[in-house]
Coordinates of N, CA and C and ligand atoms in Angstrom, one line a residue:
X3 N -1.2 18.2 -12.1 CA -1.8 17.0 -12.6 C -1.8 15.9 -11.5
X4 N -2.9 15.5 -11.3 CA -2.7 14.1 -10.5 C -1.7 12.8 -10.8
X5 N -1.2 12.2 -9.6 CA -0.2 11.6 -9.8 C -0.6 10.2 -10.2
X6 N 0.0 9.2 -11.0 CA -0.5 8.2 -11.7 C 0.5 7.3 -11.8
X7 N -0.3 5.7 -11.9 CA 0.9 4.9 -12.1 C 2.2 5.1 -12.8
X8 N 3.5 4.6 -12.4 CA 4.5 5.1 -13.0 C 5.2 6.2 -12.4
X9 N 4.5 7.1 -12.1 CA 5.2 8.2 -11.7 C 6.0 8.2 -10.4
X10 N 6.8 9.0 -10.5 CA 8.0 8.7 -9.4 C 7.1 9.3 -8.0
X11 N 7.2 8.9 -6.9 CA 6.2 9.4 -5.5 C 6.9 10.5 -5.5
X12 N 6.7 11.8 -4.9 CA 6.8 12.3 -4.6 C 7.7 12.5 -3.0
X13 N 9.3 13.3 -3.4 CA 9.9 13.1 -1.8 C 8.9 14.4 -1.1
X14 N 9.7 14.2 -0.1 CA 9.3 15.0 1.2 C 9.9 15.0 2.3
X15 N 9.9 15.8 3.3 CA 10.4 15.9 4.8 C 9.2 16.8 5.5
X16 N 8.7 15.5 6.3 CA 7.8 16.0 7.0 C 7.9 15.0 8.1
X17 N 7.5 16.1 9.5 CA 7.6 15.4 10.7 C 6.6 14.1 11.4
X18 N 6.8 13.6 12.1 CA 6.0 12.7 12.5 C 6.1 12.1 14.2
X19 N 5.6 11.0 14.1 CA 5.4 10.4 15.9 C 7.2 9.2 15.9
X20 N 7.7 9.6 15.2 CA 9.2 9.3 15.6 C 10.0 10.2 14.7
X21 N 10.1 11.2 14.6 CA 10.7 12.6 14.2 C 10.7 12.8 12.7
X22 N 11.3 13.6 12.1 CA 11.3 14.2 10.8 C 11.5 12.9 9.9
X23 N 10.8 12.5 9.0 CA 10.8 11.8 7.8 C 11.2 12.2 6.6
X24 N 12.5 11.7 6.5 CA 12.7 12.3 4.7 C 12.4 11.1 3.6
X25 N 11.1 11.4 3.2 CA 10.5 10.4 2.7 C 11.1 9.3 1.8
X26 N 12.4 9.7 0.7 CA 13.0 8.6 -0.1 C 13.9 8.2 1.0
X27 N 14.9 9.1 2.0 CA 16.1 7.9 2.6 C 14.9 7.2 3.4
X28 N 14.2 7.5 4.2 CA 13.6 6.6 5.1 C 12.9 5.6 4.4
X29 N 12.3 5.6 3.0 CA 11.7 3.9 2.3 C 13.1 3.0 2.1
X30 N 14.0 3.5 2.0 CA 15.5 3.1 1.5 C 15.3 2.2 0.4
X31 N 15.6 1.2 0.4 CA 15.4 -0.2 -0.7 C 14.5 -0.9 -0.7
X32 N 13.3 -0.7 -0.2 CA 12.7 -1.7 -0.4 C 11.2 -0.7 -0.5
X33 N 9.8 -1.6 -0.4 CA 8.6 -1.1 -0.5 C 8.3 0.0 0.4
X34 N 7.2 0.6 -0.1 CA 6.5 1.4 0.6 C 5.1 1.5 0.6
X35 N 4.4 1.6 1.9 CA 2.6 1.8 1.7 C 2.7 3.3 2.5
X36 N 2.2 3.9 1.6 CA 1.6 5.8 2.4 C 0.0 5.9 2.2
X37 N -0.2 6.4 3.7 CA -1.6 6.0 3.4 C -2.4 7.1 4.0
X38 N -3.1 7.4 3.8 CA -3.9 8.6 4.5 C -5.4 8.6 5.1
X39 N -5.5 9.4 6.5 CA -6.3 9.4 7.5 C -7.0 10.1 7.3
X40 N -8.3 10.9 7.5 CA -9.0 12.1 7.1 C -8.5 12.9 8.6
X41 N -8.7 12.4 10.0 CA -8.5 13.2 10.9 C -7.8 12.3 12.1
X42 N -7.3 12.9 13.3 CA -7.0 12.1 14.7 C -8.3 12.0 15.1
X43 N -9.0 10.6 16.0 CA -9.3 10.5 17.2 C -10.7 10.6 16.3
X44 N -10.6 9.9 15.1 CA -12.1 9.7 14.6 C -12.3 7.8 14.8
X45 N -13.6 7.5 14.5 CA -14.1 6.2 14.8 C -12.9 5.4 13.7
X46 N -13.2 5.3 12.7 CA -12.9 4.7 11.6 C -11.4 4.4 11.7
X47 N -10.7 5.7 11.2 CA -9.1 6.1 11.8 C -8.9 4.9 12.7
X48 N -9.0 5.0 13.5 CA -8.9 4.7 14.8 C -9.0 2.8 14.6
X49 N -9.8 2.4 14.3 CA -9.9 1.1 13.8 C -8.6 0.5 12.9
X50 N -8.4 1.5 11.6 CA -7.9 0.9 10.9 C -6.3 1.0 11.1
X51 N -5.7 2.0 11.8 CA -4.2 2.2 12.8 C -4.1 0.4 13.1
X52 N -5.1 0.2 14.2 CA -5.2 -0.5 14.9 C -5.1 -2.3 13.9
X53 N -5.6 -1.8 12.7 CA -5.3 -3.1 11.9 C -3.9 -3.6 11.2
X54 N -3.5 -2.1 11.2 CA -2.1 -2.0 10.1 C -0.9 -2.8 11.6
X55 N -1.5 -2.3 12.1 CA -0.4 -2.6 13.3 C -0.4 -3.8 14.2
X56 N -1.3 -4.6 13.8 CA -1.7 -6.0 13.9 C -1.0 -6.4 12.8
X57 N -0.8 -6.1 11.6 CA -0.7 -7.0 10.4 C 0.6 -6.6 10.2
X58 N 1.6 -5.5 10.9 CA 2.9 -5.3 10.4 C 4.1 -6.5 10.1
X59 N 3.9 -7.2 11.4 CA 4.4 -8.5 10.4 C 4.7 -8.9 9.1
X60 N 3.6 -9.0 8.5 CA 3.3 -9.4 7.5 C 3.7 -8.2 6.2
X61 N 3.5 -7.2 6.6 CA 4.4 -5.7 5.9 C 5.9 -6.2 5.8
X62 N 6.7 -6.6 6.9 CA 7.7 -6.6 7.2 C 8.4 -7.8 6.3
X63 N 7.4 -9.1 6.5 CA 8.1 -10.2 5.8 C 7.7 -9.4 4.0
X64 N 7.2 -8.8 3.6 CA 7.8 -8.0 2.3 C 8.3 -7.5 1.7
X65 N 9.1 -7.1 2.9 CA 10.2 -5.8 3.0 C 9.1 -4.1 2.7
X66 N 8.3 -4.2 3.6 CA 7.4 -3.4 2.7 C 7.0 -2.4 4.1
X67 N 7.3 -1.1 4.1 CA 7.5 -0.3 5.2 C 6.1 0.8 5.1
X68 N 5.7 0.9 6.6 CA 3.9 1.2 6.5 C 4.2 2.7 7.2
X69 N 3.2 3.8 6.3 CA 3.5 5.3 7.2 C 2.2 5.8 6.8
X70 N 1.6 6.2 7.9 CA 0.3 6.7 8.1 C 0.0 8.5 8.0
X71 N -0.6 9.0 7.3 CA -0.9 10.2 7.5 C -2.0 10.5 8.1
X72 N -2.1 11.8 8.6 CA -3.0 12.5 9.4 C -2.8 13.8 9.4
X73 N -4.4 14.9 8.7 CA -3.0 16.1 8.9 C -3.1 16.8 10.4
X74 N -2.8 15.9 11.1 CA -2.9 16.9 12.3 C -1.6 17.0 12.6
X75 N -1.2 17.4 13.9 CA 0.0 17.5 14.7 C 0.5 16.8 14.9
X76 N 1.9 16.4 15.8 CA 2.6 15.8 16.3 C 2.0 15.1 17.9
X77 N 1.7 16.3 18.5 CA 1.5 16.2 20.0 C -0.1 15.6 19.6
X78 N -1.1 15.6 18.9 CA -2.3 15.1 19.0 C -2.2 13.4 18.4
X79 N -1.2 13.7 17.4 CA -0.8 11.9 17.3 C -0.4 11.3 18.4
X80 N 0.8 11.7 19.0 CA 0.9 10.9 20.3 C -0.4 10.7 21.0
X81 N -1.0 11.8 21.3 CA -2.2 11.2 22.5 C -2.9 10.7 21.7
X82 N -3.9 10.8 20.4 CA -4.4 9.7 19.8 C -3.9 8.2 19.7
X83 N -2.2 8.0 19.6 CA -1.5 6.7 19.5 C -2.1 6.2 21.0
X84 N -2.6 6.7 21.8 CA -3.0 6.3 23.6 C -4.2 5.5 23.3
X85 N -5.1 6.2 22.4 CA -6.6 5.9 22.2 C -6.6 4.7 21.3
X86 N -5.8 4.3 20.5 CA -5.8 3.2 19.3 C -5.0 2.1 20.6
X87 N -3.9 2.4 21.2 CA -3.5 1.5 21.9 C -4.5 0.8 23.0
X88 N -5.1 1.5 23.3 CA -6.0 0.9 24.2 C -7.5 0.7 24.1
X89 N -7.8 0.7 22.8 CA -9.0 0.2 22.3 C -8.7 -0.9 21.6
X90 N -7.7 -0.6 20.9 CA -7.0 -1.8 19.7 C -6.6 -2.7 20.0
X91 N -6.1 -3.0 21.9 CA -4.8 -3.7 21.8 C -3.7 -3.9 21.5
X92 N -3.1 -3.4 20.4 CA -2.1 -3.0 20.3 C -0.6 -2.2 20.8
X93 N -0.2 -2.6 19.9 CA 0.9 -1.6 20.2 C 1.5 -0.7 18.9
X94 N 1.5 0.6 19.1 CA 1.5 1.1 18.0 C 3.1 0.5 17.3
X95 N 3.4 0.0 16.0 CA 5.1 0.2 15.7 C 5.3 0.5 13.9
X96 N 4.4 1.5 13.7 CA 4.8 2.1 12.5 C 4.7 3.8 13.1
X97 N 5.3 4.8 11.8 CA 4.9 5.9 12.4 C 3.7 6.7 11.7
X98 N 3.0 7.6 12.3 CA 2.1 8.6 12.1 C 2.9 10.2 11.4
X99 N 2.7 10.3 10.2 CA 3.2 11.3 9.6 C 2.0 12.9 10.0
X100 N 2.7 13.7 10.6 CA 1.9 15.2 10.8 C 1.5 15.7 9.4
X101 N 0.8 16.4 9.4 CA 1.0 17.0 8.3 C 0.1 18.4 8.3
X102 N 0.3 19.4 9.4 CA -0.8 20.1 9.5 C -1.0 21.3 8.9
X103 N 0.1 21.4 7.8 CA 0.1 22.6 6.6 C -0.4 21.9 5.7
X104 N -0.7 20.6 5.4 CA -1.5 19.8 4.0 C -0.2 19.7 3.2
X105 N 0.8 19.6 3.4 CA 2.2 19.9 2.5 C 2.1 18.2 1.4
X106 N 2.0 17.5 2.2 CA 1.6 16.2 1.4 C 1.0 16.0 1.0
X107 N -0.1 15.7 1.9 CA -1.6 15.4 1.1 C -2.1 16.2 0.3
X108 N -1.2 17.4 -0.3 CA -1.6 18.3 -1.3 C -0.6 17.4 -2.5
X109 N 0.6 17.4 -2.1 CA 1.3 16.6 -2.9 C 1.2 15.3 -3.8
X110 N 0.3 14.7 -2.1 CA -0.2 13.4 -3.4 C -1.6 13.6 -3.7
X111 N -2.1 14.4 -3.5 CA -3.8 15.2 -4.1 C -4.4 14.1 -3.4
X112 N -4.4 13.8 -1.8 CA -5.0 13.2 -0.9 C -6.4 14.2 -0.3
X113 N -6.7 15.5 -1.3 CA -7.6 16.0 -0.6 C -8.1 16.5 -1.3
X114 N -9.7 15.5 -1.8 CA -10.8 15.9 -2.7 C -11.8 16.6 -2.1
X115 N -11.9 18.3 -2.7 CA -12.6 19.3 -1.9 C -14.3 18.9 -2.2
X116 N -14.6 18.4 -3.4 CA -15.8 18.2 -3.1 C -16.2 16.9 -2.0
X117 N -15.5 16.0 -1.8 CA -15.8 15.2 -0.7 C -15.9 15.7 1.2
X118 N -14.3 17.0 1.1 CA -14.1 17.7 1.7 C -13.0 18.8 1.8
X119 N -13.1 20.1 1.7 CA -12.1 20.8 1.7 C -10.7 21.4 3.0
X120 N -11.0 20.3 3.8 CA -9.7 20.5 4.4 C -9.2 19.1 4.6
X121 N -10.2 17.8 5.0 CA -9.4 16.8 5.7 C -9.0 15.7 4.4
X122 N -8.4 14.8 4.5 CA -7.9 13.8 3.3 C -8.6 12.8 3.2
X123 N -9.2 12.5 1.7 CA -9.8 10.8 1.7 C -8.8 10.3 2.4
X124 N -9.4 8.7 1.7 CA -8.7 6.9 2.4 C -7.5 7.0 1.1
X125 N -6.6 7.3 1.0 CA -6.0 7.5 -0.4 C -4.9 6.2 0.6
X126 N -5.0 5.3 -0.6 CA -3.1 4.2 -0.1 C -2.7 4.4 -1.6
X127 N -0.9 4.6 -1.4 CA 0.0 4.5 -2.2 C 0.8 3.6 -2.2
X128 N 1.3 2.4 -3.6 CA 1.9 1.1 -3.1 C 3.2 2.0 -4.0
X129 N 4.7 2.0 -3.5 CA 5.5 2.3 -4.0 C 6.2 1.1 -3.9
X130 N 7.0 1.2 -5.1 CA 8.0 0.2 -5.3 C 9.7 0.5 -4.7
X131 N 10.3 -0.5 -5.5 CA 11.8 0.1 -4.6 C 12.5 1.4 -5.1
X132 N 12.4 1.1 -6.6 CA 12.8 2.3 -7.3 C 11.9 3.8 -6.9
X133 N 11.4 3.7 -6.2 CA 10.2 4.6 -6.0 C 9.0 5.4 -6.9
X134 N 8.8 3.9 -7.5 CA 7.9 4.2 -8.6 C 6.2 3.8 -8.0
X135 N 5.5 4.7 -8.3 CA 3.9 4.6 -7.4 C 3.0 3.5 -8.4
X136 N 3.2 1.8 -8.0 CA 2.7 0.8 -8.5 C 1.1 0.7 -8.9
X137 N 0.6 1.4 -7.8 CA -0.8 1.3 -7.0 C -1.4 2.4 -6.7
X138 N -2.9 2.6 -6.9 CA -3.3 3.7 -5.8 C -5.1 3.1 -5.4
X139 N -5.2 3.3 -4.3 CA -6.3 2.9 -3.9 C -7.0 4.4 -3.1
X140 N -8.5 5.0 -3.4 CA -9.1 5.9 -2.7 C -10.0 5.5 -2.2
X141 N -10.7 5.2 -1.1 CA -12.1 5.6 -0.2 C -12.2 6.5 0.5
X142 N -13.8 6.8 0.6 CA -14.2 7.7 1.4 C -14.2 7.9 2.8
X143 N -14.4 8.9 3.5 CA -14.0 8.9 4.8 C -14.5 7.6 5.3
X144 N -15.5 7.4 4.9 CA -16.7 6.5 5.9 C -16.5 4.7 6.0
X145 N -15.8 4.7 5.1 CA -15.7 3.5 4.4 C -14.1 3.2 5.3
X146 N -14.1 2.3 5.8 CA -12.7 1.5 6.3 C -11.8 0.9 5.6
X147 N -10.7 0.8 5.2 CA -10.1 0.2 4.3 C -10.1 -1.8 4.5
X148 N -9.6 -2.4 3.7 CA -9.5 -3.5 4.2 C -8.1 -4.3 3.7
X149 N -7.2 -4.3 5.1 CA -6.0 -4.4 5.0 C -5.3 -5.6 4.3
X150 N -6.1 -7.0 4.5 CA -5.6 -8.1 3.4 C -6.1 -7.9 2.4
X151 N -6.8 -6.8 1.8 CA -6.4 -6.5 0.7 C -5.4 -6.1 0.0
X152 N -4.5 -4.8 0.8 CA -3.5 -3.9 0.6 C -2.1 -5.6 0.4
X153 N -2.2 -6.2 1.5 CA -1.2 -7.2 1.2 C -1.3 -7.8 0.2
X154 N -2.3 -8.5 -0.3 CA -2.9 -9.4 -1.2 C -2.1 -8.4 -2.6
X155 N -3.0 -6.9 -2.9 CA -2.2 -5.7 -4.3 C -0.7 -6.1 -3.8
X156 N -0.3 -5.8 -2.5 CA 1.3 -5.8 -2.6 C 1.6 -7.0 -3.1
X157 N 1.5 -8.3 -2.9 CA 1.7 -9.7 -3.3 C 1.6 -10.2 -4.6
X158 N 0.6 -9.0 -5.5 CA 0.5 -9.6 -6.6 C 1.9 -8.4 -7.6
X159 N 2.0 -7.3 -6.7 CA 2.9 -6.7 -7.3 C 4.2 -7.3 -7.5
X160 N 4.5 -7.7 -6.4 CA 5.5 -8.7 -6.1 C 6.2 -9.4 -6.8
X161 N 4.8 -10.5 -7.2 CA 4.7 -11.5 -8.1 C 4.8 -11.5 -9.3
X162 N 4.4 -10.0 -10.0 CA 4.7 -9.8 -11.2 C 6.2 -9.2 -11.6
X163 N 6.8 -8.9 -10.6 CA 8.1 -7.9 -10.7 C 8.9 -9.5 -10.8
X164 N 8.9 -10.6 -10.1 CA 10.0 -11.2 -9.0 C 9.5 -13.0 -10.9
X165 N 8.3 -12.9 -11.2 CA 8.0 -14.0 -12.1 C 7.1 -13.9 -13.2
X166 N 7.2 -12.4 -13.9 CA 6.3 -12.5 -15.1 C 4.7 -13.2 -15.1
X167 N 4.4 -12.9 -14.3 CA 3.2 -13.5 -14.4 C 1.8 -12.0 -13.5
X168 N 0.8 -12.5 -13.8 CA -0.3 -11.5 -13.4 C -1.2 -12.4 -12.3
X169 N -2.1 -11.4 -11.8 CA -3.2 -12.1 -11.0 C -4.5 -12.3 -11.4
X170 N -5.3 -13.2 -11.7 CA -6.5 -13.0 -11.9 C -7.2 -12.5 -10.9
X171 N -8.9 -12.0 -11.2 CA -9.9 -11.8 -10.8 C -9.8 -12.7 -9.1
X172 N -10.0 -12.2 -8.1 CA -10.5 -12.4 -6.9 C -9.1 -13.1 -6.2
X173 N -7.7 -13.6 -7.1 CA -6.8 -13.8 -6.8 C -6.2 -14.3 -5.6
X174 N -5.9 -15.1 -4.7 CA -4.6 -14.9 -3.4 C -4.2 -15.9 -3.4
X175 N -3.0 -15.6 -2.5 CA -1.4 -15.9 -2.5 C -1.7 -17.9 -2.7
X176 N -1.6 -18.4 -3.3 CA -1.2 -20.0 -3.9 C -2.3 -20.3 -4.5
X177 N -3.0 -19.4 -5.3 CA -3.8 -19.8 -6.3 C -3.3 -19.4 -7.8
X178 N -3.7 -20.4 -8.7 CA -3.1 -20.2 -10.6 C -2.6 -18.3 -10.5
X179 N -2.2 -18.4 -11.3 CA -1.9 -17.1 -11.9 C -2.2 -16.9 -13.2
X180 N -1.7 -15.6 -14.1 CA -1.9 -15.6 -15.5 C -0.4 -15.3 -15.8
X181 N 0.1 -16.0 -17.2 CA 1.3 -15.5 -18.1 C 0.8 -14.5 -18.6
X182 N 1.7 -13.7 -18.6 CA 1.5 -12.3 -19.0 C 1.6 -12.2 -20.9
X183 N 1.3 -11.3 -21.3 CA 0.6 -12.1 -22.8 C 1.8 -11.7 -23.5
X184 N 3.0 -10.6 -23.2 CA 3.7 -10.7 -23.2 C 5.1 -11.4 -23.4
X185 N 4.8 -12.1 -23.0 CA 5.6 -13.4 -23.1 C 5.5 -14.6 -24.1
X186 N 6.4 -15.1 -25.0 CA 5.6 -15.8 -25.6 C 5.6 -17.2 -25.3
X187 N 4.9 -17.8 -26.2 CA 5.2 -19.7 -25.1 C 6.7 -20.5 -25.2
X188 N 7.4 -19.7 -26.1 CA 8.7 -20.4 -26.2 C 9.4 -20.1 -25.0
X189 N 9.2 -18.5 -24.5 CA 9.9 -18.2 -23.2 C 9.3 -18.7 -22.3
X190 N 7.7 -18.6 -22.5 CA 7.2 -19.3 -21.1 C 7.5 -20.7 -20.8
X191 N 7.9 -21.6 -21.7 CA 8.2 -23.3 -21.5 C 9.4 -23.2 -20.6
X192 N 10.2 -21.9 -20.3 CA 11.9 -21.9 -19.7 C 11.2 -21.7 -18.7
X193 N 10.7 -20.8 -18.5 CA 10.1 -20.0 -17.4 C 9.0 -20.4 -16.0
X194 N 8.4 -21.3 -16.9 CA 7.3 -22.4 -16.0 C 7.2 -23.6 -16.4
X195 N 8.1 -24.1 -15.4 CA 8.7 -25.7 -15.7 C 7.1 -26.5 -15.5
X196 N 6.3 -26.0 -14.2 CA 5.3 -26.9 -14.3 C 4.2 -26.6 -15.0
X197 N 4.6 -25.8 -16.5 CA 3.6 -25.9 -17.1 C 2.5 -24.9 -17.2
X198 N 1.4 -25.0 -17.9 CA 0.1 -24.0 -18.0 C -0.9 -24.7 -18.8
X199 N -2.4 -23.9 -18.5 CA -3.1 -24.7 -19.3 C -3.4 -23.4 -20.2
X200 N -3.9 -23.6 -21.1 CA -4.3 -22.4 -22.3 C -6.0 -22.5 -22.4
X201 N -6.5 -21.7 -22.0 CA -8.1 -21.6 -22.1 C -8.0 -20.5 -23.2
X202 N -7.2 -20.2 -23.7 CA -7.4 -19.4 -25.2 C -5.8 -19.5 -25.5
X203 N -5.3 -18.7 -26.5 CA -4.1 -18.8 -26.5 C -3.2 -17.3 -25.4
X204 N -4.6 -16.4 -25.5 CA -4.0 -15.4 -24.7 C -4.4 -15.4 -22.9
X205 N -4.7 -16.1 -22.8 CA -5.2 -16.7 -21.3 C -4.7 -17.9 -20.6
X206 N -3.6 -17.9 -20.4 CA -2.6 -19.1 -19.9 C -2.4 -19.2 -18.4
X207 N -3.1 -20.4 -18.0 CA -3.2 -19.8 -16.4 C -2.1 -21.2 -15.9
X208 N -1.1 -20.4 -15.2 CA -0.2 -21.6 -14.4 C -0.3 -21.6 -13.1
X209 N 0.4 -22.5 -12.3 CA 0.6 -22.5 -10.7 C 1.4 -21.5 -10.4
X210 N 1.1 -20.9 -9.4 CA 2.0 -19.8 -8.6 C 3.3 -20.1 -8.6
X211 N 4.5 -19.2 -9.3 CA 5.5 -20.2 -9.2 C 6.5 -20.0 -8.5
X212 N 6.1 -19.8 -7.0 CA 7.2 -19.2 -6.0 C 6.2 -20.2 -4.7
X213 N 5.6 -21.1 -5.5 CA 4.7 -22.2 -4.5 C 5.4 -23.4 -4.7
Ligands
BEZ14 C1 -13.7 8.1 10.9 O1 -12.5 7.8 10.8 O2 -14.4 7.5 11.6 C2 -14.3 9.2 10.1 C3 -13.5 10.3 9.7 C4 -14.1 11.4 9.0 C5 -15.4 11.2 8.6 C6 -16.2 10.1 8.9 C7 -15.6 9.1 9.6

């Protein structure tokens, strides 16, 4: 059965471009993004390495740790890590997970045979700390991901674990939010000192309250 929000990620030990990954000790306590490549040393690929590793920063101030798949080899990631570094600018500083028996990307069903039967969609998985799979985002090979988006899903995950609250429609980081309807307004008056406006009674939109 395909894997679905809630569900616990799936471990693993599989090798990579800084050695064997055992997938829960290495997320340790904090987040995780697993994301998958269709091939090495394709156009697209190649771009989007190149973005995650510009933006790690910003992974980092979330506590939020970035691992890339590909099912190729070991030795073909290194030399493709040559080709992203010097098209990209960059410098590569997350790792490249091998995967060239499919042992994962079977695991997290990163490989839709009608799309194609050997290489893996654009599949991202947002794990939480408990290692619970928050998120899941698919595109097609062709299609590039777009990275302040992935931060933006991680930020609103964040936001809902860390302050009861949701994101609306088109959402980012210091714009209103929504009280979760769960909540009721007696808790929410403790909860959001500065307040909310009520455009229904179930649609309560307050200020970000970590702003
Ligand atoms: C790419 O990364 O550019 C790509 C990979 C597989 C199919 C199409 C594009």
């Amino acid at each position: 059965m395909a894997l679905q929000i809630g569900d616990i990620a799936p471990d693993f030990t599989q090798d990579s471009t800084v050695g064997p990954i055992h997938f829960h000790e290495w997320l340790g306590d904090g987040w995780g993004i697993l994301f998958s490549h269709p091939k090495d040393f394709t156009p697209v690929c190649t771009t989007e390495l190149g973005a995650v590793a510009r933006l790690k920063p910003e992974f980092d101030k979330r506590h939020c740790k970035v691992l890339a798949l590909s099912v190729d080899d070991v030795p073909s990631h290194r030399s493709w890590t040559g080709d992203i570094e010097d098209t990209q600018k960059v410098t590569m500083n997350f790792p490249i997970l091998a995967d060239p028996d499919r042992k994962v990307a079977s695991l997290y069903g990163m490989i839709h045979p009608k799309a194609n039967d050997t290489l893996t969609v654009r599949s991202v998985f947002f794990i939480d700390p408990k290692k619970k799979i928050r998120a899941m985002l698919t595109y097609p090979a062709s299609t590039g991901r777009n990275f302040a988006e992935i931060l933006r899903v991680l930020d609103s995950l964040q936001l809902t674990d860390h302050h009861q609250v949701a994101t609306p429609a088109d959402w980012t980081d210091g714009k209103d939010c929504v009280i979760v309807p769960s909540l009721s307004d007696d808790d929410a008056k403790a909860k959001f000192p500065k307040g909310w406006k009520a455009l229904r009674p179930y649609l309560r939109m307050t200020p970000q309250p970590n702003r």
